[in-house]
mmCIF file of C-alpha atoms in Angstrom:
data_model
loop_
_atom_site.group_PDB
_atom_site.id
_atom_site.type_symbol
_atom_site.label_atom_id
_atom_site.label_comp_id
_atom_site.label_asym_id
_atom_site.label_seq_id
_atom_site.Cartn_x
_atom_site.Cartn_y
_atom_site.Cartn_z
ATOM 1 C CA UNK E 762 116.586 91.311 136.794
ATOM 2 C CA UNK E 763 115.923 87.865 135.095
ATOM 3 C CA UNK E 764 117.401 84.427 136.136
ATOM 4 C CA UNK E 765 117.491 81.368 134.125
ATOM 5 C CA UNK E 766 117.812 77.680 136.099
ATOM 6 C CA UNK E 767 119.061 75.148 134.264
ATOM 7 C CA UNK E 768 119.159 72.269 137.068
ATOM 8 C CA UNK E 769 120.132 69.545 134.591
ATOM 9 C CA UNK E 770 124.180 69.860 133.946
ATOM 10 C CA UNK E 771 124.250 66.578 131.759
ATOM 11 C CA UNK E 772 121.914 64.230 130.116
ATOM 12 C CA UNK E 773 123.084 60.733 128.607
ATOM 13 C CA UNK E 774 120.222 59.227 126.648
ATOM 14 C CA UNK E 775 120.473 56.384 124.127
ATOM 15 C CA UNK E 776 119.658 57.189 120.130
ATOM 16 C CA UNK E 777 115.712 57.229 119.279
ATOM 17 C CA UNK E 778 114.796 58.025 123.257
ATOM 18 C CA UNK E 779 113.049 60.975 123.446
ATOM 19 C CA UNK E 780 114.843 63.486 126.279
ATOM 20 C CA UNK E 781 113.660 66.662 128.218
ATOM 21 C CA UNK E 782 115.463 69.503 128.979
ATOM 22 C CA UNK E 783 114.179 71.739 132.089
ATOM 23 C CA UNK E 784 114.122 75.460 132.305
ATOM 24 C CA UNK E 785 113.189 77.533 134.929
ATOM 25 C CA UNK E 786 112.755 81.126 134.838
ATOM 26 C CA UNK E 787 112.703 84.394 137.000
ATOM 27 C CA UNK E 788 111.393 87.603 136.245
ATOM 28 C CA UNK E 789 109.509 90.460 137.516
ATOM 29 C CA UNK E 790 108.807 91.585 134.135
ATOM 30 C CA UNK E 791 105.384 91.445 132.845
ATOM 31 C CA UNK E 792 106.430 91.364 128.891
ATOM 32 C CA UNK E 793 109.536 88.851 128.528
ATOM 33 C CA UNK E 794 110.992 86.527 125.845
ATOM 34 C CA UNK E 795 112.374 83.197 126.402
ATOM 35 C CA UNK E 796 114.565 81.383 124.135
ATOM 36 C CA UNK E 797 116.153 78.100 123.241
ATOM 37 C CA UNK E 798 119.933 77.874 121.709
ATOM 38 C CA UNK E 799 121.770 74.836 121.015
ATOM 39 C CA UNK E 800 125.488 74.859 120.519
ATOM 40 C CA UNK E 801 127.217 72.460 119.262
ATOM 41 C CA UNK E 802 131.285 71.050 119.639
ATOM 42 C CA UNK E 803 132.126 73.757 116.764
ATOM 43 C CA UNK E 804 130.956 76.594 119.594
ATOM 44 C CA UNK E 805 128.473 78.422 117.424
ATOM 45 C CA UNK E 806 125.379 79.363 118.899
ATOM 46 C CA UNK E 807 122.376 78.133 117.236
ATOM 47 C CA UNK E 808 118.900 79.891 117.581
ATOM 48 C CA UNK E 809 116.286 77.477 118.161
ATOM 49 C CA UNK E 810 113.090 78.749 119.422
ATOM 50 C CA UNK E 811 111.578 82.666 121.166
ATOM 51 C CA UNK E 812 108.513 82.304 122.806
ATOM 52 C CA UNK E 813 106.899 85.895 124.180
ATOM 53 C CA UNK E 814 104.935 85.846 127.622
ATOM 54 C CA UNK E 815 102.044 86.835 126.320
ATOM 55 C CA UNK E 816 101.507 82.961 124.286
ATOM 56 C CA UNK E 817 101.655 79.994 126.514
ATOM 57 C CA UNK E 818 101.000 78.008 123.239
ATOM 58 C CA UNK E 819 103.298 74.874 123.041
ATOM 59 C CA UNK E 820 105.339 74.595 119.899
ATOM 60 C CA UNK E 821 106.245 71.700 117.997
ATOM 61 C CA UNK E 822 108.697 71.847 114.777
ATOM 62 C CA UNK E 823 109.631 68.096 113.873
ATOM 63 C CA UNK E 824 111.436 66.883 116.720
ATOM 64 C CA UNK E 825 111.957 69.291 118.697
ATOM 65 C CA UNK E 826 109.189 70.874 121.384
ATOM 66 C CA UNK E 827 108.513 73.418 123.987
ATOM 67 C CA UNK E 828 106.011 73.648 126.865
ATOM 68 C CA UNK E 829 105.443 77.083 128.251
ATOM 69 C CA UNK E 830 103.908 77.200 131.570
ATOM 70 C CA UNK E 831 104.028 80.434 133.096
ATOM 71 C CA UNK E 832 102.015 78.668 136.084
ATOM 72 C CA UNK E 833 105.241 77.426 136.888
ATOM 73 C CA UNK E 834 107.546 79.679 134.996
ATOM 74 C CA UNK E 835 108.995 77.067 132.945
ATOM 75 C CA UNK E 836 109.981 76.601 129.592
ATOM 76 C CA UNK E 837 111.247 73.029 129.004
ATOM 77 C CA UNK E 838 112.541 71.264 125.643
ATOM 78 C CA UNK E 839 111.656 67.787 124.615
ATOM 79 C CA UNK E 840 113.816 66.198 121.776
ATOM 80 C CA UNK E 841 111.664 62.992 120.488
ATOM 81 C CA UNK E 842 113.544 59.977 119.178
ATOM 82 C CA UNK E 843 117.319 61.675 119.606
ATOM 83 C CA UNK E 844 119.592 61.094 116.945
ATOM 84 C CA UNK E 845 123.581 61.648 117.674
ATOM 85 C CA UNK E 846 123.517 64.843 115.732
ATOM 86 C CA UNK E 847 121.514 66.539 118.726
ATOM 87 C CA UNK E 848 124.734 66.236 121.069
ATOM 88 C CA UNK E 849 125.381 69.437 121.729
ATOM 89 C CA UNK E 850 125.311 72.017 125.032
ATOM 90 C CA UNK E 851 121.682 73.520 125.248
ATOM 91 C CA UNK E 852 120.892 77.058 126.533
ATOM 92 C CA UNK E 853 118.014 78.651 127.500
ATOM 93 C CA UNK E 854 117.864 82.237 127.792
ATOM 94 C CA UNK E 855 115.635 85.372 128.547
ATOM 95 C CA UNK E 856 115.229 88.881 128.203
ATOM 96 C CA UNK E 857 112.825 91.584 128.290
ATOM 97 C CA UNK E 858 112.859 92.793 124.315
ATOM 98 C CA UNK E 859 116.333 94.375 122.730
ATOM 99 C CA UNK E 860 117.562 93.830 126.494
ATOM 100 C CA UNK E 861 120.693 91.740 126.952
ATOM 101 C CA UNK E 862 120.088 87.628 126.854
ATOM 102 C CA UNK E 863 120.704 86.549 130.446
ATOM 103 C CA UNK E 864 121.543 82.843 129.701
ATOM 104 C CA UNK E 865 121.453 79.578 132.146
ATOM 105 C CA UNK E 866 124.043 77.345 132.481
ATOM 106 C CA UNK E 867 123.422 75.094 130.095
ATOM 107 C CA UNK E 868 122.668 71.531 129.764
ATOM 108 C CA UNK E 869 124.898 69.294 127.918
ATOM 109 C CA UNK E 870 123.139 66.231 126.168
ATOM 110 C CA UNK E 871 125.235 63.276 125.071
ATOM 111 C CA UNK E 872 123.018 60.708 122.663
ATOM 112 C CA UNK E 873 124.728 57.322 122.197
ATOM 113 C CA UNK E 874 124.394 55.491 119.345
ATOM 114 C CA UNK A 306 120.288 84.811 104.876
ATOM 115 C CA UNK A 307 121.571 87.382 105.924
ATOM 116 C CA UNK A 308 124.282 86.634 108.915
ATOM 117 C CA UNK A 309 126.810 88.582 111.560
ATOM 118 C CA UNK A 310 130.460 87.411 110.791
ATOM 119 C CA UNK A 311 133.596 87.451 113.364
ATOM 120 C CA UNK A 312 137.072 88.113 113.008
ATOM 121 C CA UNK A 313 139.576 86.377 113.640
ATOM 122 C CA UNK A 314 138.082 82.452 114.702
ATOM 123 C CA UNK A 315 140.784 82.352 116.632
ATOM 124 C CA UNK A 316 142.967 84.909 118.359
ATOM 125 C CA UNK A 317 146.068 83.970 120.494
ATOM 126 C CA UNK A 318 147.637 86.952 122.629
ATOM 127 C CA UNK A 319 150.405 87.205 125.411
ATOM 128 C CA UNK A 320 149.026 88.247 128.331
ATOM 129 C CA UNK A 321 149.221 92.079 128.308
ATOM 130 C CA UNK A 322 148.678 92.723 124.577
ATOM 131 C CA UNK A 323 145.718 94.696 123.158
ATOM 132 C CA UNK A 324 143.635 92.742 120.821
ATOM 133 C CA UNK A 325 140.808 93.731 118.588
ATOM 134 C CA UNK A 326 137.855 91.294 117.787
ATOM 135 C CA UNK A 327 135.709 92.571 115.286
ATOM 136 C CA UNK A 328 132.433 91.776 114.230
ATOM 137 C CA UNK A 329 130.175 92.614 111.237
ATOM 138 C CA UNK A 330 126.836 92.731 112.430
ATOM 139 C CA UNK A 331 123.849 92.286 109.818
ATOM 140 C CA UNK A 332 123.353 95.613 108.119
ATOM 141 C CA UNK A 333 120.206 96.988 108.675
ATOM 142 C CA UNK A 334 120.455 96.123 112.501
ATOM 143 C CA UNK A 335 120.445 98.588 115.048
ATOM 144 C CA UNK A 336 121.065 96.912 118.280
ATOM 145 C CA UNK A 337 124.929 95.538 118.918
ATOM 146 C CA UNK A 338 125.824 93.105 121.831
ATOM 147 C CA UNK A 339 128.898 91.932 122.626
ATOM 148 C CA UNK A 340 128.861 88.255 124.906
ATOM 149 C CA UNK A 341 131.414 86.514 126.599
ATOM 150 C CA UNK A 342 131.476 82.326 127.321
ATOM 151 C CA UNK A 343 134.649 80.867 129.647
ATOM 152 C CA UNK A 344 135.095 77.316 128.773
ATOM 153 C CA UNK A 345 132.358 74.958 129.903
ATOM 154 C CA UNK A 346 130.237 77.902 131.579
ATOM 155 C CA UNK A 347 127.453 80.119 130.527
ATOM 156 C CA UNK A 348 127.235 82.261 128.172
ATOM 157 C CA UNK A 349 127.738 86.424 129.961
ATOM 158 C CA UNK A 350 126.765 89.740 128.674
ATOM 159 C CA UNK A 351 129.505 92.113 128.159
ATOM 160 C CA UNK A 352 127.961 95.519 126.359
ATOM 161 C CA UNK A 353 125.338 96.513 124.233
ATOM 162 C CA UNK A 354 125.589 99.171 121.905
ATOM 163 C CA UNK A 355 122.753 101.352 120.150
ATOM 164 C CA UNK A 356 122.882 104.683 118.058
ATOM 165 C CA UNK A 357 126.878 104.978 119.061
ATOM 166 C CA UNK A 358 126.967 104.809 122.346
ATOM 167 C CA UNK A 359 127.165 102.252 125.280
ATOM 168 C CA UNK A 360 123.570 101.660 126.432
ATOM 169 C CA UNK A 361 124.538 99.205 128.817
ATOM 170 C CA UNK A 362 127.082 97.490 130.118
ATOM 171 C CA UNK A 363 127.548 94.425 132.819
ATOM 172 C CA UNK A 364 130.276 94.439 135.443
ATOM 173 C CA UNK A 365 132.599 92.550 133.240
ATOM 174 C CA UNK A 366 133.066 95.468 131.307
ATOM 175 C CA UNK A 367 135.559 97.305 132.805
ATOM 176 C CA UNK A 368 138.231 100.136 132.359
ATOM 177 C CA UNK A 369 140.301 97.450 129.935
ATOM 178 C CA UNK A 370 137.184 97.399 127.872
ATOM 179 C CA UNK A 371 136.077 99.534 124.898
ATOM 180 C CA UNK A 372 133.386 99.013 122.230
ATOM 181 C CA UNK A 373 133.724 101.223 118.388
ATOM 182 C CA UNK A 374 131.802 101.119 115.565
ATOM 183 C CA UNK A 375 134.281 103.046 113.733
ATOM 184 C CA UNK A 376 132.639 102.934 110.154
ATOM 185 C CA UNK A 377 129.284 101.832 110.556
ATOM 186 C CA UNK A 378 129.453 98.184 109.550
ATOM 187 C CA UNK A 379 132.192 96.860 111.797
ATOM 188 C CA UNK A 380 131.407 96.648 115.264
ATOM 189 C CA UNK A 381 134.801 95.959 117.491
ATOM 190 C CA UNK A 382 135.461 95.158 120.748
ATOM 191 C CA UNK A 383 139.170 95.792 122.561
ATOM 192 C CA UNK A 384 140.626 94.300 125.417
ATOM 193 C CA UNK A 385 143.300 96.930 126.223
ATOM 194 C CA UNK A 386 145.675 94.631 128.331
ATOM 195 C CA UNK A 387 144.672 91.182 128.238
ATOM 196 C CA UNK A 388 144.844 88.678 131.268
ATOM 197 C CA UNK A 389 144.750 85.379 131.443
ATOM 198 C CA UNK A 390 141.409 85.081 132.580
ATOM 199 C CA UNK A 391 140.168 86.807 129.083
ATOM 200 C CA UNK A 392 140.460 83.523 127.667
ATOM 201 C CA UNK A 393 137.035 82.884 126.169
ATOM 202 C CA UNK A 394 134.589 82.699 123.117
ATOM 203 C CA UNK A 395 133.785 86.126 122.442
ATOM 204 C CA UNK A 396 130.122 86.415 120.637
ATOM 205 C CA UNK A 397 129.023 89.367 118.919
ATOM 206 C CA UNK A 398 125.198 89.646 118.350
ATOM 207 C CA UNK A 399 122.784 92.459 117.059
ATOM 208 C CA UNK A 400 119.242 92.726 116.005
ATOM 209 C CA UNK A 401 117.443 94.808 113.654
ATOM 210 C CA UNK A 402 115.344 96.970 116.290
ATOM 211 C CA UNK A 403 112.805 96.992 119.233
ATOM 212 C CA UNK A 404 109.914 95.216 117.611
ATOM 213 C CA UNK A 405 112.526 92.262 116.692
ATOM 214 C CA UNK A 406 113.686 90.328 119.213
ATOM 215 C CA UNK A 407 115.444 87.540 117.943
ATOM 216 C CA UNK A 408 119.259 88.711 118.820
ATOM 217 C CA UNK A 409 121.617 87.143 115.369
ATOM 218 C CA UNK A 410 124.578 85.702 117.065
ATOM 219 C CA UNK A 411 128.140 85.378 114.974
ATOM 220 C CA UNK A 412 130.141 82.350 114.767
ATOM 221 C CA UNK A 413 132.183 83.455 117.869
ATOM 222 C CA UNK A 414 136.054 84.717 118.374
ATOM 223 C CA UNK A 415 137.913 82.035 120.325
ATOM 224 C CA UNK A 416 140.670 84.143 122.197
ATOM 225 C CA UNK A 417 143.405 82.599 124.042
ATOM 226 C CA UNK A 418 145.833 84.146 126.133
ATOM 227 C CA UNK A 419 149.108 82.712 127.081
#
């Protein structure tokens, strides 16, 4: 069975700071898939990111990044210069192909203007 | 693009009413999930769903429970006698088949029960 840790409950940053989410993972899988959602007040879930285990290569699409390190079996989320629109609840999730998404908790980001 | 759509946005029930959320999930998907997020927690599997049949299930989904496809494009799940606790955002989800991974989540079905 897979486990997602999302230590960080709530993050306040001020606009244009860049912020980190963390994500920890457990699995005893050897193939797995880890994923990024954001969701925002409207309650949608917004796909963000799937990384397989087999690529540890960080990903960068404008703002937004990942760092996979299975070393550590992590798969944290860096936002560079926030804007307000990026408030929103973040989830990270994994699962082992057309298996169900076993989610974390969720980190909730507040950017002030 | 292609998307999954919900039915109703909202749904308010009295407690101990059947209700029926329904979802249309993208339609050359194969794979059918059904999710389940209390207010201000994380986001729980329910069911998934996969050549008409139940292919697994988590121990939410119990006896009050049921998943249809009835006509192969709507995918609906019932809550036989709701409970208070039922009060969530229901998600549906699919994806198109074992090579794609990426599960398609719908807008959500907020259901409250009074």
């Amino acid at each position: 069975a897979q486990k997602v840790t999302q230590a960080q409950t709530e993050i306040s940053v001020v606009e244009k700071e860049d912020v980190t989410l963390d994500c920890v993972y457990e699995t005893r899988d050897t193939t797995y898939y880890l994923f990024w959602y954001k969701q925002p007040p409207s309650g949608e879930l917004v796909f963000l990111i799937r990384r397989n285990s087999f690529d540890e290569q960080n990903e960068i699409s404008g703002r937004y990044s990942w760092n996979f390190q299975k070393s550590t079996s992590s798969f944290n989320f860096t936002i560079t210069a926030s804007q307000v629109v990026d408030s929103a609840v973040y989830f990270c999730a994994s699962n082992s192909g057309n298996t169900p998404l076993v989610f974390g908790k969720g980190t909730r980001l507040s950017v002030i203007a | 693009e292609p998307e999954v759509t919900q039915t109703p946005s909202h749904q308010v029930t009295q407690m101990g009413q059947e209700v029926i959320l329904r979802c249309v999930p993208i339609s050359n998907h194969l794979y059918f999930y059904w999710y389940r997020q209390i207010l201000g927690q994380k986001v729980e599997f329910l069911v998934s769903f996969y050549n008409n049949e139940i292919s697994e299930k988590s121990e939410i989904f119990d006896d009050q429970f049921s998943v249809e496809r009835p006509d192969g494009s709507n995918f609906t799940l019932k809550i036989r006698s709701t409970k208070l606790e039922d009060s969530a955002m229901y998600f549906c989800a699919s994806i198109r088949d074992t090579s794609s991974y990426e599960q398609y989540f719908g807008p959500g079905t907020r259901l409250t029960v009074t």
